[in-house]
XYZ file of C-alpha atoms in Angstrom:
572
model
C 0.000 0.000 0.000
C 1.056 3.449 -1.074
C 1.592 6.033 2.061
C -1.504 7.773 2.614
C -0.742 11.890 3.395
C -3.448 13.882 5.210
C -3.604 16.898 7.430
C -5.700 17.122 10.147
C -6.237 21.459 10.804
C -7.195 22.528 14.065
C -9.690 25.871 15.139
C -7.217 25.872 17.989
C -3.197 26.945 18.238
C -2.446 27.360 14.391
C 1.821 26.896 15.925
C 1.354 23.232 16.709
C 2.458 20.902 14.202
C 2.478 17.043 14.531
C 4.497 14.490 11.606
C 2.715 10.849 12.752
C 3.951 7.976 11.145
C 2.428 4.548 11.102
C 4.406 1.735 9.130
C 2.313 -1.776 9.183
C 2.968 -3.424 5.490
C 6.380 -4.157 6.086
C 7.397 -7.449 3.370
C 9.031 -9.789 6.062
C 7.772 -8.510 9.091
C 4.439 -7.075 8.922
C 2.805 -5.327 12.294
C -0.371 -5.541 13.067
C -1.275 -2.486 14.777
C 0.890 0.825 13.643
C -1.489 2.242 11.034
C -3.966 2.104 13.573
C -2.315 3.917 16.328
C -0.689 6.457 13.686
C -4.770 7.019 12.710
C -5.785 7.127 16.275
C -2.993 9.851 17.574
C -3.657 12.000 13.882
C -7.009 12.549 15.095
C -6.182 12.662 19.490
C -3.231 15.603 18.380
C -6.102 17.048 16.204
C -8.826 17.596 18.705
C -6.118 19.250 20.712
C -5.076 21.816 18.271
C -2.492 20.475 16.446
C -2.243 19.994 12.685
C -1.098 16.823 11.796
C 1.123 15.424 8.845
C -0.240 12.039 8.336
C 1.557 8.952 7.010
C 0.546 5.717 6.686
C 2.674 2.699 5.309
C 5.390 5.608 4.256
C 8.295 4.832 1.951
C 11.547 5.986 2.432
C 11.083 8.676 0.003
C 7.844 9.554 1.570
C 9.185 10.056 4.957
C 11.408 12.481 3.702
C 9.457 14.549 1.535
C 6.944 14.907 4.783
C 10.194 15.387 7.046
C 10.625 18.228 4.411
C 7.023 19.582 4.900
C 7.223 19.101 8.561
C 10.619 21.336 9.101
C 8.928 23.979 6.702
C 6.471 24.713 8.788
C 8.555 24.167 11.839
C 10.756 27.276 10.752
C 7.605 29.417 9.863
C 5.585 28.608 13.424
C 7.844 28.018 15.552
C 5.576 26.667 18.123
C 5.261 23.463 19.030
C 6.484 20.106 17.287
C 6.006 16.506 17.785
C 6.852 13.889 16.150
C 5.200 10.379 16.143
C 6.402 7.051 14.900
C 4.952 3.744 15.208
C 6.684 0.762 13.561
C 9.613 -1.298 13.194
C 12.774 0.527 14.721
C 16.238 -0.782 15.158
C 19.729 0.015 16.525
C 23.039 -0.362 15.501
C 26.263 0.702 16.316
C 24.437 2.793 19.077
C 22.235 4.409 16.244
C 18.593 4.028 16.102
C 16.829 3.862 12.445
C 12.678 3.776 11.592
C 12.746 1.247 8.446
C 10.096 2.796 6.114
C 7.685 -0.041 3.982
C 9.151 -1.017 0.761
C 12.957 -0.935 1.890
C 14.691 -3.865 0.421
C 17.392 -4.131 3.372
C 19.616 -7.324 2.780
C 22.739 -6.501 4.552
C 23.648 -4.541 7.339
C 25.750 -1.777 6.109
C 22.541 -1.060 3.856
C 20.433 0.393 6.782
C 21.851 3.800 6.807
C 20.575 4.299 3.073
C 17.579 2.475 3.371
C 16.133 3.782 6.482
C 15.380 6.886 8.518
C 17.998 7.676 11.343
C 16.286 9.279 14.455
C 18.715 11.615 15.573
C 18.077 13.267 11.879
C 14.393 13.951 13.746
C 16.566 15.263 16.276
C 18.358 17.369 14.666
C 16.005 19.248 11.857
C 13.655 19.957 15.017
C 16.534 21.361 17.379
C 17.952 23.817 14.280
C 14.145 24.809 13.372
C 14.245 26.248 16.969
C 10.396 25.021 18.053
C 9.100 26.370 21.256
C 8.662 22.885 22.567
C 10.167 20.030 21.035
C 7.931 16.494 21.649
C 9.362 12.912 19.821
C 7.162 10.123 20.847
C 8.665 6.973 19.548
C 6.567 3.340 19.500
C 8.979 1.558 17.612
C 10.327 -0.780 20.069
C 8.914 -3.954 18.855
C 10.888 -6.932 18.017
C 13.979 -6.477 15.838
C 13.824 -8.355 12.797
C 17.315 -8.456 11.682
C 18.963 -9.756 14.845
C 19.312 -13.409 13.028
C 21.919 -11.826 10.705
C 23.178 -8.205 11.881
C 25.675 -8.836 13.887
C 26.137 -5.430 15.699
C 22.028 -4.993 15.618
C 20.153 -5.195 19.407
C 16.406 -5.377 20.304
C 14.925 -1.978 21.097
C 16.205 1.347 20.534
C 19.396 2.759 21.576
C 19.100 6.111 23.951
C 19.484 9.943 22.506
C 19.899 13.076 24.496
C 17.248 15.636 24.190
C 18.086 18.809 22.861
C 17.158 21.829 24.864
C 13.121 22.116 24.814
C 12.944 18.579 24.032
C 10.579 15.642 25.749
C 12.035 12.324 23.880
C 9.138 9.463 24.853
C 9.668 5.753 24.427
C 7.514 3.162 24.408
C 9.343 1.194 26.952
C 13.231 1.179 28.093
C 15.494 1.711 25.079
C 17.004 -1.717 24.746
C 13.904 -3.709 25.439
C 11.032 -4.774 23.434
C 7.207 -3.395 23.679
C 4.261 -5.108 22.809
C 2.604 -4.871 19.644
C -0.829 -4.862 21.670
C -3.420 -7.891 20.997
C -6.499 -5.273 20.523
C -7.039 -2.050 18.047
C -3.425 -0.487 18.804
C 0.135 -0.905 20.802
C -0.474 -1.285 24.404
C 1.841 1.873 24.896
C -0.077 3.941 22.230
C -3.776 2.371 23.638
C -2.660 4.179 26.901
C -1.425 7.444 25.323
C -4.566 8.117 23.649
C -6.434 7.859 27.052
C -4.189 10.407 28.954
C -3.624 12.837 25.815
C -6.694 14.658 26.153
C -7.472 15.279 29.904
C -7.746 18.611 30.260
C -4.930 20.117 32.760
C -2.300 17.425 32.898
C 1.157 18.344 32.121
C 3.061 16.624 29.465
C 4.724 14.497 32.310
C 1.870 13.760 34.108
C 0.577 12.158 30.417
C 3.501 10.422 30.459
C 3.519 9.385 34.239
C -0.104 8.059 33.613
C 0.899 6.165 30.753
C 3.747 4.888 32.392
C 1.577 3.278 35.406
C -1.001 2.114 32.987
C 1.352 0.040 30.784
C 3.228 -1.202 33.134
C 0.040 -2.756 35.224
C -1.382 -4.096 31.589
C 2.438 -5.944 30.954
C 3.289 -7.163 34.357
C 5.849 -5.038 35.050
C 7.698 -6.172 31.330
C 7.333 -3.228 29.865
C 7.908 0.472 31.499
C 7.409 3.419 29.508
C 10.302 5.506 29.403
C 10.781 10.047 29.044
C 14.076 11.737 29.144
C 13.222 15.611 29.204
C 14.822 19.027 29.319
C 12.022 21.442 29.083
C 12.100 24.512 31.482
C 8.048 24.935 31.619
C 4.860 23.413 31.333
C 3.506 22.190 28.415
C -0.118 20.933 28.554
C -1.982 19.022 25.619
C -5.412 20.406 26.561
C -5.843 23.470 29.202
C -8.257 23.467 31.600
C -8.557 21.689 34.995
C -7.866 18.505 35.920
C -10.932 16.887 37.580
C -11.983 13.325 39.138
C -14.427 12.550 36.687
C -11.993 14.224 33.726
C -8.654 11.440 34.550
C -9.049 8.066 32.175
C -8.239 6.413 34.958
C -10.502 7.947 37.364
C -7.599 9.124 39.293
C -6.963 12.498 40.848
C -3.768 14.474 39.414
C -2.466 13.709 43.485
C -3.519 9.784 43.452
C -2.163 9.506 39.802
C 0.897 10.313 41.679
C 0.446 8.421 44.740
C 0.064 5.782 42.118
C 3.035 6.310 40.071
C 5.361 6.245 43.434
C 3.498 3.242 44.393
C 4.198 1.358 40.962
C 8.493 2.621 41.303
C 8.541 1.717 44.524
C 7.089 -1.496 43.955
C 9.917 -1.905 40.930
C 12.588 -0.766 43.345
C 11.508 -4.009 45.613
C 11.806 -5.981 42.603
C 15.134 -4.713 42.136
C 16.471 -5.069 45.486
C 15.282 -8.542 45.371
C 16.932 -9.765 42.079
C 20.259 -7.629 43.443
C 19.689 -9.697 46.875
C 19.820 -13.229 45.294
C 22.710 -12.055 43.118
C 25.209 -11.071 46.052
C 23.635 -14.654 47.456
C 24.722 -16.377 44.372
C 28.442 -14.428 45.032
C 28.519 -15.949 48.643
C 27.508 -19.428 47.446
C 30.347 -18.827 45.068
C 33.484 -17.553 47.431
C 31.661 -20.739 49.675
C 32.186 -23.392 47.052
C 35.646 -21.948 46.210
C 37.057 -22.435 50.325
C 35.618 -25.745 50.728
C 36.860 -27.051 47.671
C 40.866 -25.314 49.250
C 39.636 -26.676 52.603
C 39.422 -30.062 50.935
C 42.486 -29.535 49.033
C 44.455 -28.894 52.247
C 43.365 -31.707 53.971
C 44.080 -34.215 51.126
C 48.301 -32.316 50.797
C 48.191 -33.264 54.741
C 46.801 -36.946 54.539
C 50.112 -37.231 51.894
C 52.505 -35.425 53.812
C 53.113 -32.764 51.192
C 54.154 -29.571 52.695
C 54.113 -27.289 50.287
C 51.286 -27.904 48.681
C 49.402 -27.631 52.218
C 51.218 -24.310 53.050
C 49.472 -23.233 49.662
C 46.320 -24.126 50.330
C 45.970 -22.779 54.162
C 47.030 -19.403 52.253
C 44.459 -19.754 50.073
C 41.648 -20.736 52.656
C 42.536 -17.811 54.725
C 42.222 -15.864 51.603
C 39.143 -16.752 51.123
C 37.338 -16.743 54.004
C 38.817 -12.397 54.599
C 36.944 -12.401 51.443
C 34.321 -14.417 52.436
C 34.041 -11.962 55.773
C 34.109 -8.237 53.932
C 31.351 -10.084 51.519
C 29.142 -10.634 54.477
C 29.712 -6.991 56.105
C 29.335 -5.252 52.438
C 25.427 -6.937 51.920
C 24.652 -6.110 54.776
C 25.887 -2.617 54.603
C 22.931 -0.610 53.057
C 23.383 -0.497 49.386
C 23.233 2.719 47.294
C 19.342 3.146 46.049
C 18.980 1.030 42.430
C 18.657 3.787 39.487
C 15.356 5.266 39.260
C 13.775 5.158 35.310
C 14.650 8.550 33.825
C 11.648 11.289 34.241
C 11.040 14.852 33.161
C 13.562 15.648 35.879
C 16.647 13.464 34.363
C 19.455 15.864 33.371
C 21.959 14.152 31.109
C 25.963 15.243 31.792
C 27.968 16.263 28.657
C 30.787 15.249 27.833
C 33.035 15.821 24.261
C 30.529 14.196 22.498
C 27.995 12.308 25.226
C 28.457 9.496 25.265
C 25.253 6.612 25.252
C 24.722 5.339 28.600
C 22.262 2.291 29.034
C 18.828 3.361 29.190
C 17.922 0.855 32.179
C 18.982 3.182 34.580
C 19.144 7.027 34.620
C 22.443 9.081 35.877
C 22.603 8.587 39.702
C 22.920 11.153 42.258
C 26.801 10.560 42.219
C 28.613 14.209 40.574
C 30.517 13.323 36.810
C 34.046 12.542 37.175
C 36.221 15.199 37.203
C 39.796 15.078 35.600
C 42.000 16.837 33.792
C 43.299 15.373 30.567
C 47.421 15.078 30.759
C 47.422 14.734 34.695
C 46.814 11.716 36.822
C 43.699 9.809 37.179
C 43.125 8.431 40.618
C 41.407 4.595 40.902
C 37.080 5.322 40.005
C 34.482 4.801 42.456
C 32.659 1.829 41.934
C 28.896 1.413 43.127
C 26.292 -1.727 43.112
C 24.555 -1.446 39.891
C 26.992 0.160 37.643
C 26.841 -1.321 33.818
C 29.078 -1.385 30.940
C 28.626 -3.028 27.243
C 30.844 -4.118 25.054
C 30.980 -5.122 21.776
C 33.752 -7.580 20.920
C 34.989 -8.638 17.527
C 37.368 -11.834 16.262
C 39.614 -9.614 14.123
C 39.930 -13.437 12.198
C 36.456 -13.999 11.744
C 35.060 -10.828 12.111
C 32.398 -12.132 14.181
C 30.807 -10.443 17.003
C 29.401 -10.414 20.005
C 28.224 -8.995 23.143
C 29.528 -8.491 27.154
C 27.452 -6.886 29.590
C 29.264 -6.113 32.397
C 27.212 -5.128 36.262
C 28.814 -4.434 39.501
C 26.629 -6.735 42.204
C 28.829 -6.123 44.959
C 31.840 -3.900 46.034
C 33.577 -4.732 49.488
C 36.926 -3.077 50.575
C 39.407 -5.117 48.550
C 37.144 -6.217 45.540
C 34.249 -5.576 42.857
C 31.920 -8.319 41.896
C 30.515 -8.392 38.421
C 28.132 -10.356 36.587
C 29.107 -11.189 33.242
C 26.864 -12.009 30.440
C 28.103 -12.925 26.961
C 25.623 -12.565 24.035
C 26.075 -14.522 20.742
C 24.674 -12.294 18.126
C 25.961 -14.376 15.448
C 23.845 -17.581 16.060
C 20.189 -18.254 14.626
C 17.756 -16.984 17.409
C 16.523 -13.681 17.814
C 17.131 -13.319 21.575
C 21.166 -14.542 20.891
C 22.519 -17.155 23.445
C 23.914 -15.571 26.657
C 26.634 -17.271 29.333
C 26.789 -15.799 32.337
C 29.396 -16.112 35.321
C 30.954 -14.351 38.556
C 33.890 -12.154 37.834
C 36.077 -10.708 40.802
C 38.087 -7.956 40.762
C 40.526 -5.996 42.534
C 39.667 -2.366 42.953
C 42.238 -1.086 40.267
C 39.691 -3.659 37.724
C 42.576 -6.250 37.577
C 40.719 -9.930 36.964
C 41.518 -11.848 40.117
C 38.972 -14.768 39.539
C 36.732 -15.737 36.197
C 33.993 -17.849 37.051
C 35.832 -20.969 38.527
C 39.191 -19.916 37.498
C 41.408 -18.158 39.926
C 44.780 -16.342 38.986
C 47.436 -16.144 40.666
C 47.914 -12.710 40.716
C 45.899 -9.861 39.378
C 45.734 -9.803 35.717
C 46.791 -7.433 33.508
C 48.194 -5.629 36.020
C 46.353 -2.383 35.390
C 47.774 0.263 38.306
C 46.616 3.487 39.595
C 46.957 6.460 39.613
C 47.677 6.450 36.092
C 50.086 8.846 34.525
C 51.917 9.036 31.334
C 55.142 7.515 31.620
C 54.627 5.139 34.202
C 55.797 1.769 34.012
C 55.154 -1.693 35.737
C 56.227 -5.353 35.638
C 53.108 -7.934 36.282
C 53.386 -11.687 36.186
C 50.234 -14.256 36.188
C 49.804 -17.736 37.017
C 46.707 -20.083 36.668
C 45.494 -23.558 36.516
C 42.872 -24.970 34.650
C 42.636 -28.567 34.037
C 45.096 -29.518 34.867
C 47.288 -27.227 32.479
C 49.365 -23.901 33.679
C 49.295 -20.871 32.147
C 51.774 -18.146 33.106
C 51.812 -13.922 31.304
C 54.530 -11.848 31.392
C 53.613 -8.403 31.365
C 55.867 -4.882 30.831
C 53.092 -2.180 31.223
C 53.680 1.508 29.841
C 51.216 4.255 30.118
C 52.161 6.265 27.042
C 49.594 9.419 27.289
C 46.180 10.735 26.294
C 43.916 10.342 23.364
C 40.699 11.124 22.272
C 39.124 7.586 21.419
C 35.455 7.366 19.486
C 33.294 4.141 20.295
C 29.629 3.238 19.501
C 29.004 5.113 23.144
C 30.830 8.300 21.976
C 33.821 9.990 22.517
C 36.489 10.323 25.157
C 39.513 11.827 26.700
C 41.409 8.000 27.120
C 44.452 7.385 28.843
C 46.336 4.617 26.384
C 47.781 1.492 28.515
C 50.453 -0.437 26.590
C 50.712 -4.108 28.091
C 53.081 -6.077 26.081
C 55.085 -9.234 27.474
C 55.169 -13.306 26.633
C 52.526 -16.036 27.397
C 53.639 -19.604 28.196
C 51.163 -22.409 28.227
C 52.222 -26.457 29.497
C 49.732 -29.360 29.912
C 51.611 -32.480 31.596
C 49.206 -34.738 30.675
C 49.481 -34.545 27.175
C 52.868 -33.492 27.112
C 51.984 -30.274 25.338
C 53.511 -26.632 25.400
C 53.337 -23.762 23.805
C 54.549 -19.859 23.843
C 54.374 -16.821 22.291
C 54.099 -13.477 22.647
C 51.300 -11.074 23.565
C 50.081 -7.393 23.473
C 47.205 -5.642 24.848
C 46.330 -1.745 24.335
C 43.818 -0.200 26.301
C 42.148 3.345 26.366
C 40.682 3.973 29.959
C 38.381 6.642 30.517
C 37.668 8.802 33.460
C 33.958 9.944 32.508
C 32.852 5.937 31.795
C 34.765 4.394 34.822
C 36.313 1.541 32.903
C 38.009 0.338 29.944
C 36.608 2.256 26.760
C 38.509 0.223 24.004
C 40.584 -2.906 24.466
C 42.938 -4.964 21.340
C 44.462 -7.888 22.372
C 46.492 -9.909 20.151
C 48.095 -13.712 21.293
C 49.798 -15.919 19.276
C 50.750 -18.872 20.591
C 53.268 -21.169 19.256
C 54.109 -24.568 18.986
C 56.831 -25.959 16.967
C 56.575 -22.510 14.892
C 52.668 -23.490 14.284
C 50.279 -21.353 15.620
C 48.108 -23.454 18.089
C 43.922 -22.468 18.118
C 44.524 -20.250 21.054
C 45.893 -17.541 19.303
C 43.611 -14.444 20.087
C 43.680 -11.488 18.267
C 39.934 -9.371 19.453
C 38.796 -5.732 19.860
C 36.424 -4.615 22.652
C 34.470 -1.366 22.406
C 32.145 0.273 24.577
C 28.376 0.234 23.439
C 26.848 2.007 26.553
C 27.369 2.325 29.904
C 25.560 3.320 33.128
C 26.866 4.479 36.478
């Protein structure tokens, strides 16, 4: 079906302007209900006084030419502009694109030119300088690439809001939203309920919305607003009564509602964080009694050393063990509230994307100054960092999410998750394991595997020129690995990612790997080199290559590694 174009003129405010855009008919993926809810908000924003630029099952060249229309008479009203879009969004590289009907999108790099990127929205609304900026995005269904675009995610990435800008999402970027089983999306079926009670405020519309979904879901799906208007803004004027609120609520119980609904979510998350730091005890638990049992076996057969090892190690363990116990039951730092109309997002060279689970906490931005030291980051529960990493052989990629669960004097916990994006299911296939670190973020245990020292030996305060000698042991079935490391902090750089860009301190690590497995009478060395980019303003590694090639007999055995890690987004 061609796109259907229509404008809707009000008797009201002749300086509000709406673009709604409902894409259904796509070829592989078809929706059920966008046309619908792009009908259904045309004529809500109508009876409110907006005239509306309507299109229905749009092209690619169709969304243009009304993007063209719209920022026309953007620049001659300069009033107030919203932009709606229902239908299939996806990110990439950080980058979030509306796929218009018709597109013939094969491979990934053919996205930018087939689709619509959503910071253009963005950006032709900011530099038309509207009164009041409002981009309402339902397009947070289910990806349909994510079988074969390797860097593509579910959900939509985050994007800052420009000054006079609310930027609405159906639920958390990241995350999918439902389609809705009835007439239209369960996020848009709400909108249209709140839109035109008379004297709400755009973010009580929003809050309403946001209680209402996430009731109707189960808590799956929550609504999600990041804001930086400096007044009110309301739909329809007039005063809000009783009998006037969809729900039958009060503007006051709406909110008593609302608080009840995050507080209720903040349980949830204390709970989930509560079994995970149980999960860490269990862990640091298994880990002593299975040195306990060690120990007692090197005394049954008389051999010294190996006891004097493991009573070192049990002691270890249980000091951990100990400041594990005190930390839970220290209070924790309050879990991230969702962002609101009262989220401020910190700048930075270029911002960078942070993950839209959790809004910026209370904590100031780190300050620095780039050329002089950087002093070891605070760390708190709930932190997040992704990463996408790529086999420079295969080029294959995938995904780490890293999330601080615990932090105790001596250590950070983290729970890993690694994300196949290459395989054939939509959802990817995810490990997960226990990582501890030291507070410097040297790897002192990976799941079951303990080294013997920190590894890579990252130090701080970092400052160019310093230099540092690390050395690494480990066993793992039975086999021994040993890393020699020479580490060299050689200065600043400015470093772009998918996240954005940074001020990075560059870490060179470069040394010699050994690797000897008794029982099969097998060895192997070679050399190895790491560079890393650390950044201040993320709290963590920004960009990481490795490159290992070990040798055997002057043939390269499989566990040569040569990978590149770069932040997606981050939260803290």
């Amino acid at each position: 079906m061609l796109a259907q174009a229509q404008s809707f003129v009000s008797a009201g405010d002749n300086n509000r302007l709406a673009l709604v855009i409902g894409n259904s008919s796509y070829r592989d993926a078809p929706l059920t209900n966008p046309v619908n809810d792009a009908n259904a908000m045309a004529r809500s924003l109508e009876a409110v006084g907006f005239k509306v630029i309507l299109l229905t099952n749009a092209t690619r060249n169709s969304m243009r030419q009304g993007m063209r229309q719209f920022t026309d008479q953007i620049q001659a009203g300069r009033g107030v502009a919203l932009f709606y879009y229902a239908g299939h969004g996806i990110q990439i590289n950080g980058r979030n694109y509306l796929l218009p009907v018709g597109s013939d999108v094969q491979r990934e790099y053919e996205v930018e030119d087939e689709a619509i990127d959503a910071g253009s929205v963005l950006n032709l609304m900011s530099a038309a300088k509207s009164r009041v900026n409002i981009v309402i995005l339902d397009a947070c269904r289910n990806n349909p690439f994510t079988r074969s675009f390797r860097s593509a995610i579910n959900g939509l990435a985050p994007m800052q809001a420009p000054a006079g800008t609310v930027l609405a999402y159906a639920t958390a970027p990241g995350e999918v939203a439902s389609d809705g089983s009835g007439d239209n999306g369960l996020y848009t079926q709400h909108l249209l309920k709140n839109l035109n009670i008379p004297g709400l405020r755009i973010e009580d519309v929003f809050k309403n919305v946001r209680v209402g979904v996430r009731q109707d879901s189960g808590g799956k799906q929550i609504p999600w607003e990041n804001t930086s208007l400096e007044g009110d803004f309301y739909f329809k004027a007039g005063t809000a009564t009783p009998g006037a609120q969809a729900s039958g609520l009060t503007a006051e119980q709406v909110q008593q509602v609302v608080t009840s609904a995050l507080a209720g979510r903040d349980q949830e998350e204390s709970a989930r964080r509560q079994a995970q730091q149980l999960e860490i005890e269990r862990a640091v638990q298994a880990a002593l009694q299975n040195r306990e049992q060690e120990a007692a076996t090197a005394q049954a057969s008389n051999q010294t050393q190996q006891v004097q090892a493991a009573q070192a190690a049990v002691a270890k363990l249980k000091q951990e063990l100990a400041e594990l116990r005190v930390a839970n039951q220290a209070p924790q730092p309050s879990p991230p509230a969702l962002p609101t109309e009262d989220s401020e997002q910190q700048p930075e060279t270029a911002e960078p994307q942070r993950l839209a689970s959790a809004s910026p906490t209370s904590r100031p931005a780190p300050r620095f100054t780039v050329g002089q030291p950087v002093a070891r980051p605070d760390v708190a529960v709930g932190d997040r960092w992704r990463y996408q990493v790529t086999d420079l052989y295969t080029d294959l990629k995938h995904l780490v999410d890293v999330e601080v669960q615990s932090v105790t004097a001596s250590r950070i916990y983290t729970h890993s998750s690694v994300t196949n994006t290459e395989i054939g299911i939509a959802s990817g296939s995810a490990t997960k394991k226990i990582q501890v670190w030291d507070r410097d973020w040297n790897l002192l245990r990976d799941g079951v595997t303990e080294n013997s020292a920190p590894q890579p030996g990252f130090q701080f305060p970092l400052n160019t020129g310093k230099r540092w000698e690390s050395t690494n042991k480990l066993l793992r079935d039975e086999a021994t690995w040993r890393e020699e490391y020479s580490g060299h902090i050689t200065g600043w750089e400015k470093i772009t990612v998918p996240s954005g860009t940074f001020d990075a301190v560059r870490v060179e690590l470069k040394g010699y790997a050994f690797f000897d497995h008794p029982s099969y009478m097998a060895s192997a060395s070679g050399p190895t080199t790491e560079i890393i980019y650390y950044s201040p303003a993320a709290g963590r590694v920004i960009k990481r290559e490795i490159e290992k090639g070990m040798h055997s007999d002057s043939k390269v055995i499989t566990d040569a590694v040569r990978e590149r890690w770069e932040l997606v987004e981050f939260s803290r």
